[in-house]
Amino acid sequence: MAKKAALAAALLVAVASATTSDDEECSQHVQGREFRSCQRYLQDPRSRFVDDCCEELRGMERHQCGCEAIRHAVQQAQQGGSSEHIYERARALPRTCGLTHQQCRFNVVFLYTSHSS
């Protein structure tokens, strides 16, 4: 039971980094954007927002900042609760959306919080 509680309390942190553009420049391009469709797509496994999400990401691709946009969307999605499916979907987004000009690298860190009984 304690193991399940620890897993339920796990915080998933996914980091995407672009290999083709400057991270600081991309941070400026995504700052203040909401990526609502991507957030909804990442949070809900039954979501139908993938096309809208891809459209949001393609808008960032012209600045070669699709990976940074995905990272930002993951952070927004995690505010509604963390889950492994967020990372799995985020990892597939470059291929799903045809972001061919970039390679995204994702690192996942699970942070566990302890609960006192």
PDB file of N, CA, C and O in Angstrom, residues 70-117:
ATOM      1  N   ILE A  70       7.090  21.891 -26.534  1.00  0.00           N
ATOM      2  CA  ILE A  70       6.619  20.643 -25.926  1.00  0.00           C
ATOM      3  C   ILE A  70       6.954  20.643 -24.439  1.00  0.00           C
ATOM      4  O   ILE A  70       6.125  20.291 -23.606  1.00  0.00           O
ATOM      5  N   ARG A  71       8.168  21.049 -24.090  1.00  0.00           N
ATOM      6  CA  ARG A  71       8.573  21.112 -22.686  1.00  0.00           C
ATOM      7  C   ARG A  71       7.636  22.031 -21.904  1.00  0.00           C
ATOM      8  O   ARG A  71       7.160  21.703 -20.824  1.00  0.00           O
ATOM      9  N   HIS A  72       7.324  23.159 -22.491  1.00  0.00           N
ATOM     10  CA  HIS A  72       6.427  24.119 -21.851  1.00  0.00           C
ATOM     11  C   HIS A  72       5.023  23.520 -21.678  1.00  0.00           C
ATOM     12  O   HIS A  72       4.405  23.665 -20.618  1.00  0.00           O
ATOM     13  N   ALA A  73       4.530  22.841 -22.697  1.00  0.00           N
ATOM     14  CA  ALA A  73       3.212  22.203 -22.620  1.00  0.00           C
ATOM     15  C   ALA A  73       3.190  21.114 -21.548  1.00  0.00           C
ATOM     16  O   ALA A  73       2.186  20.950 -20.836  1.00  0.00           O
ATOM     17  N   VAL A  74       4.289  20.374 -21.416  1.00  0.00           N
ATOM     18  CA  VAL A  74       4.370  19.335 -20.385  1.00  0.00           C
ATOM     19  C   VAL A  74       4.279  19.971 -19.004  1.00  0.00           C
ATOM     20  O   VAL A  74       3.549  19.491 -18.133  1.00  0.00           O
ATOM     21  N   GLN A  75       4.996  21.061 -18.799  1.00  0.00           N
ATOM     22  CA  GLN A  75       4.930  21.745 -17.500  1.00  0.00           C
ATOM     23  C   GLN A  75       3.507  22.205 -17.199  1.00  0.00           C
ATOM     24  O   GLN A  75       3.031  22.066 -16.072  1.00  0.00           O
ATOM     25  N   GLN A  76       2.823  22.732 -18.201  1.00  0.00           N
ATOM     26  CA  GLN A  76       1.442  23.169 -18.003  1.00  0.00           C
ATOM     27  C   GLN A  76       0.543  21.981 -17.690  1.00  0.00           C
ATOM     28  O   GLN A  76      -0.311  22.059 -16.809  1.00  0.00           O
ATOM     29  N   ALA A  77       0.720  20.895 -18.407  1.00  0.00           N
ATOM     30  CA  ALA A  77      -0.115  19.707 -18.195  1.00  0.00           C
ATOM     31  C   ALA A  77       0.107  19.127 -16.803  1.00  0.00           C
ATOM     32  O   ALA A  77      -0.839  18.653 -16.165  1.00  0.00           O
ATOM     33  N   GLN A  78       1.329  19.185 -16.316  1.00  0.00           N
ATOM     34  CA  GLN A  78       1.634  18.634 -14.999  1.00  0.00           C
ATOM     35  C   GLN A  78       1.009  19.439 -13.871  1.00  0.00           C
ATOM     36  O   GLN A  78       0.809  18.910 -12.789  1.00  0.00           O
ATOM     37  N   GLN A  79       0.679  20.685 -14.116  1.00  0.00           N
ATOM     38  CA  GLN A  79       0.021  21.486 -13.089  1.00  0.00           C
ATOM     39  C   GLN A  79      -1.344  20.908 -12.745  1.00  0.00           C
ATOM     40  O   GLN A  79      -1.836  21.099 -11.649  1.00  0.00           O
ATOM     41  N   GLY A  80      -1.931  20.178 -13.679  1.00  0.00           N
ATOM     42  CA  GLY A  80      -3.214  19.537 -13.443  1.00  0.00           C
ATOM     43  C   GLY A  80      -3.062  18.153 -12.844  1.00  0.00           C
ATOM     44  O   GLY A  80      -4.034  17.441 -12.662  1.00  0.00           O
ATOM     45  N   GLY A  81      -1.847  17.742 -12.533  1.00  0.00           N
ATOM     46  CA  GLY A  81      -1.584  16.418 -11.980  1.00  0.00           C
ATOM     47  C   GLY A  81      -0.578  15.691 -12.844  1.00  0.00           C
ATOM     48  O   GLY A  81      -0.572  15.847 -14.059  1.00  0.00           O
ATOM     49  N   SER A  82       0.282  14.935 -12.236  1.00  0.00           N
ATOM     50  CA  SER A  82       1.322  14.258 -13.001  1.00  0.00           C
ATOM     51  C   SER A  82       0.898  12.838 -13.338  1.00  0.00           C
ATOM     52  O   SER A  82       0.141  12.214 -12.629  1.00  0.00           O
ATOM     53  N   SER A  83       1.424  12.357 -14.436  1.00  0.00           N
ATOM     54  CA  SER A  83       1.112  11.016 -14.875  1.00  0.00           C
ATOM     55  C   SER A  83       2.119  10.587 -15.917  1.00  0.00           C
ATOM     56  O   SER A  83       2.625  11.403 -16.678  1.00  0.00           O
ATOM     57  N   GLU A  84       2.401   9.302 -15.949  1.00  0.00           N
ATOM     58  CA  GLU A  84       3.347   8.783 -16.928  1.00  0.00           C
ATOM     59  C   GLU A  84       2.862   8.995 -18.352  1.00  0.00           C
ATOM     60  O   GLU A  84       3.653   9.180 -19.254  1.00  0.00           O
ATOM     61  N   HIS A  85       1.553   8.980 -18.572  1.00  0.00           N
ATOM     62  CA  HIS A  85       1.077   9.125 -19.953  1.00  0.00           C
ATOM     63  C   HIS A  85       1.406  10.504 -20.516  1.00  0.00           C
ATOM     64  O   HIS A  85       1.515  10.662 -21.726  1.00  0.00           O
ATOM     65  N   ILE A  86       1.595  11.507 -19.659  1.00  0.00           N
ATOM     66  CA  ILE A  86       1.989  12.834 -20.143  1.00  0.00           C
ATOM     67  C   ILE A  86       3.333  12.730 -20.833  1.00  0.00           C
ATOM     68  O   ILE A  86       3.517  13.215 -21.947  1.00  0.00           O
ATOM     69  N   TYR A  87       4.282  12.079 -20.194  1.00  0.00           N
ATOM     70  CA  TYR A  87       5.606  11.917 -20.780  1.00  0.00           C
ATOM     71  C   TYR A  87       5.553  11.086 -22.061  1.00  0.00           C
ATOM     72  O   TYR A  87       6.164  11.437 -23.059  1.00  0.00           O
ATOM     73  N   GLU A  88       4.822   9.992 -22.017  1.00  0.00           N
ATOM     74  CA  GLU A  88       4.736   9.120 -23.196  1.00  0.00           C
ATOM     75  C   GLU A  88       4.176   9.866 -24.399  1.00  0.00           C
ATOM     76  O   GLU A  88       4.687   9.746 -25.510  1.00  0.00           O
ATOM     77  N   ARG A  89       3.133  10.625 -24.183  1.00  0.00           N
ATOM     78  CA  ARG A  89       2.545  11.397 -25.285  1.00  0.00           C
ATOM     79  C   ARG A  89       3.487  12.504 -25.746  1.00  0.00           C
ATOM     80  O   ARG A  89       3.610  12.765 -26.934  1.00  0.00           O
ATOM     81  N   ALA A  90       4.146  13.178 -24.800  1.00  0.00           N
ATOM     82  CA  ALA A  90       5.081  14.254 -25.155  1.00  0.00           C
ATOM     83  C   ALA A  90       6.230  13.714 -25.996  1.00  0.00           C
ATOM     84  O   ALA A  90       6.641  14.340 -26.978  1.00  0.00           O
ATOM     85  N   ARG A  91       6.722  12.569 -25.630  1.00  0.00           N
ATOM     86  CA  ARG A  91       7.828  11.950 -26.364  1.00  0.00           C
ATOM     87  C   ARG A  91       7.446  11.629 -27.801  1.00  0.00           C
ATOM     88  O   ARG A  91       8.269  11.711 -28.709  1.00  0.00           O
ATOM     89  N   ALA A  92       6.193  11.301 -28.030  1.00  0.00           N
ATOM     90  CA  ALA A  92       5.729  10.944 -29.377  1.00  0.00           C
ATOM     91  C   ALA A  92       5.338  12.165 -30.216  1.00  0.00           C
ATOM     92  O   ALA A  92       5.201  12.042 -31.435  1.00  0.00           O
ATOM     93  N   LEU A  93       5.155  13.330 -29.595  1.00  0.00           N
ATOM     94  CA  LEU A  93       4.659  14.493 -30.330  1.00  0.00           C
ATOM     95  C   LEU A  93       5.518  14.921 -31.527  1.00  0.00           C
ATOM     96  O   LEU A  93       4.959  15.229 -32.582  1.00  0.00           O
ATOM     97  N   PRO A  94       6.839  14.966 -31.430  1.00  0.00           N
ATOM     98  CA  PRO A  94       7.604  15.382 -32.620  1.00  0.00           C
ATOM     99  C   PRO A  94       7.303  14.513 -33.843  1.00  0.00           C
ATOM    100  O   PRO A  94       7.113  15.022 -34.948  1.00  0.00           O
ATOM    101  N   ARG A  95       7.232  13.219 -33.642  1.00  0.00           N
ATOM    102  CA  ARG A  95       6.925  12.297 -34.747  1.00  0.00           C
ATOM    103  C   ARG A  95       5.466  12.430 -35.175  1.00  0.00           C
ATOM    104  O   ARG A  95       5.159  12.521 -36.362  1.00  0.00           O
ATOM    105  N   THR A  96       4.556  12.483 -34.203  1.00  0.00           N
ATOM    106  CA  THR A  96       3.125  12.592 -34.488  1.00  0.00           C
ATOM    107  C   THR A  96       2.814  13.839 -35.293  1.00  0.00           C
ATOM    108  O   THR A  96       2.012  13.811 -36.225  1.00  0.00           O
ATOM    109  N   CYS A  97       3.485  14.941 -34.938  1.00  0.00           N
ATOM    110  CA  CYS A  97       3.200  16.228 -35.572  1.00  0.00           C
ATOM    111  C   CYS A  97       4.097  16.522 -36.767  1.00  0.00           C
ATOM    112  O   CYS A  97       3.946  17.562 -37.414  1.00  0.00           O
ATOM    113  N   GLY A  98       5.034  15.637 -37.047  1.00  0.00           N
ATOM    114  CA  GLY A  98       5.906  15.834 -38.199  1.00  0.00           C
ATOM    115  C   GLY A  98       6.885  16.980 -38.027  1.00  0.00           C
ATOM    116  O   GLY A  98       7.173  17.699 -38.980  1.00  0.00           O
ATOM    117  N   LEU A  99       7.395  17.161 -36.819  1.00  0.00           N
ATOM    118  CA  LEU A  99       8.400  18.194 -36.583  1.00  0.00           C
ATOM    119  C   LEU A  99       9.749  17.651 -37.047  1.00  0.00           C
ATOM    120  O   LEU A  99      10.551  17.166 -36.263  1.00  0.00           O
ATOM    121  N   THR A 100       9.984  17.755 -38.325  1.00  0.00           N
ATOM    122  CA  THR A 100      11.126  17.090 -38.940  1.00  0.00           C
ATOM    123  C   THR A 100      12.425  17.865 -38.819  1.00  0.00           C
ATOM    124  O   THR A 100      13.492  17.300 -39.027  1.00  0.00           O
ATOM    125  N   HIS A 101      12.375  19.137 -38.509  1.00  0.00           N
ATOM    126  CA  HIS A 101      13.576  19.955 -38.475  1.00  0.00           C
ATOM    127  C   HIS A 101      14.312  19.869 -37.140  1.00  0.00           C
ATOM    128  O   HIS A 101      15.343  20.487 -36.973  1.00  0.00           O
ATOM    129  N   GLN A 102      13.763  19.130 -36.198  1.00  0.00           N
ATOM    130  CA  GLN A 102      14.352  19.096 -34.873  1.00  0.00           C
ATOM    131  C   GLN A 102      14.446  17.688 -34.333  1.00  0.00           C
ATOM    132  O   GLN A 102      13.671  16.815 -34.713  1.00  0.00           O
ATOM    133  N   GLN A 103      15.387  17.504 -33.430  1.00  0.00           N
ATOM    134  CA  GLN A 103      15.464  16.288 -32.652  1.00  0.00           C
ATOM    135  C   GLN A 103      15.280  16.703 -31.200  1.00  0.00           C
ATOM    136  O   GLN A 103      16.017  17.556 -30.714  1.00  0.00           O
ATOM    137  N   CYS A 104      14.314  16.128 -30.563  1.00  0.00           N
ATOM    138  CA  CYS A 104      14.061  16.448 -29.160  1.00  0.00           C
ATOM    139  C   CYS A 104      14.635  15.329 -28.306  1.00  0.00           C
ATOM    140  O   CYS A 104      14.430  14.150 -28.608  1.00  0.00           O
ATOM    141  N   ARG A 105      15.322  15.710 -27.272  1.00  0.00           N
ATOM    142  CA  ARG A 105      15.808  14.737 -26.302  1.00  0.00           C
ATOM    143  C   ARG A 105      14.998  14.924 -25.030  1.00  0.00           C
ATOM    144  O   ARG A 105      14.852  16.044 -24.551  1.00  0.00           O
ATOM    145  N   PHE A 106      14.480  13.838 -24.510  1.00  0.00           N
ATOM    146  CA  PHE A 106      13.670  13.895 -23.299  1.00  0.00           C
ATOM    147  C   PHE A 106      14.362  13.121 -22.195  1.00  0.00           C
ATOM    148  O   PHE A 106      14.800  12.001 -22.393  1.00  0.00           O
ATOM    149  N   ASN A 107      14.440  13.729 -21.058  1.00  0.00           N
ATOM    150  CA  ASN A 107      14.938  13.071 -19.858  1.00  0.00           C
ATOM    151  C   ASN A 107      13.794  13.082 -18.862  1.00  0.00           C
ATOM    152  O   ASN A 107      13.110  14.084 -18.718  1.00  0.00           O
ATOM    153  N   VAL A 108      13.612  11.982 -18.175  1.00  0.00           N
ATOM    154  CA  VAL A 108      12.523  11.897 -17.202  1.00  0.00           C
ATOM    155  C   VAL A 108      13.119  11.651 -15.830  1.00  0.00           C
ATOM    156  O   VAL A 108      13.987  10.803 -15.662  1.00  0.00           O
ATOM    157  N   VAL A 109      12.647  12.413 -14.890  1.00  0.00           N
ATOM    158  CA  VAL A 109      13.074  12.258 -13.510  1.00  0.00           C
ATOM    159  C   VAL A 109      11.816  12.064 -12.676  1.00  0.00           C
ATOM    160  O   VAL A 109      10.874  12.844 -12.779  1.00  0.00           O
ATOM    161  N   PHE A 110      11.792  11.021 -11.886  1.00  0.00           N
ATOM    162  CA  PHE A 110      10.675  10.789 -10.981  1.00  0.00           C
ATOM    163  C   PHE A 110      11.112  11.233  -9.586  1.00  0.00           C
ATOM    164  O   PHE A 110      12.102  10.755  -9.058  1.00  0.00           O
ATOM    165  N   LEU A 111      10.372  12.158  -9.027  1.00  0.00           N
ATOM    166  CA  LEU A 111      10.639  12.613  -7.672  1.00  0.00           C
ATOM    167  C   LEU A 111       9.534  12.074  -6.781  1.00  0.00           C
ATOM    168  O   LEU A 111       8.365  12.310  -7.024  1.00  0.00           O
ATOM    169  N   TYR A 112       9.921  11.353  -5.766  1.00  0.00           N
ATOM    170  CA  TYR A 112       8.932  10.767  -4.887  1.00  0.00           C
ATOM    171  C   TYR A 112       8.880  11.555  -3.590  1.00  0.00           C
ATOM    172  O   TYR A 112       9.900  11.955  -3.052  1.00  0.00           O
ATOM    173  N   THR A 113       7.672  11.754  -3.120  1.00  0.00           N
ATOM    174  CA  THR A 113       7.498  12.424  -1.848  1.00  0.00           C
ATOM    175  C   THR A 113       7.082  11.377  -0.828  1.00  0.00           C
ATOM    176  O   THR A 113       6.359  10.438  -1.133  1.00  0.00           O
ATOM    177  N   SER A 114       7.537  11.541   0.375  1.00  0.00           N
ATOM    178  CA  SER A 114       7.169  10.571   1.415  1.00  0.00           C
ATOM    179  C   SER A 114       5.928  11.062   2.138  1.00  0.00           C
ATOM    180  O   SER A 114       5.716  12.255   2.310  1.00  0.00           O
ATOM    181  N   HIS A 115       5.115  10.123   2.513  1.00  0.00           N
ATOM    182  CA  HIS A 115       3.892  10.422   3.268  1.00  0.00           C
ATOM    183  C   HIS A 115       4.022   9.804   4.644  1.00  0.00           C
ATOM    184  O   HIS A 115       4.349   8.642   4.775  1.00  0.00           O
ATOM    185  N   SER A 116       3.769  10.587   5.642  1.00  0.00           N
ATOM    186  CA  SER A 116       3.779  10.019   6.981  1.00  0.00           C
ATOM    187  C   SER A 116       2.391   9.475   7.313  1.00  0.00           C
ATOM    188  O   SER A 116       1.401  10.068   6.973  1.00  0.00           O
ATOM    189  N   SER A 117       2.357   8.314   7.937  1.00  0.00           N
ATOM    190  CA  SER A 117       1.081   7.667   8.229  1.00  0.00           C
ATOM    191  C   SER A 117       0.583   8.018   9.586  1.00  0.00           C
ATOM    192  O   SER A 117       1.221   8.187  10.521  1.00  0.00           O
TER     193      SER A 117
END
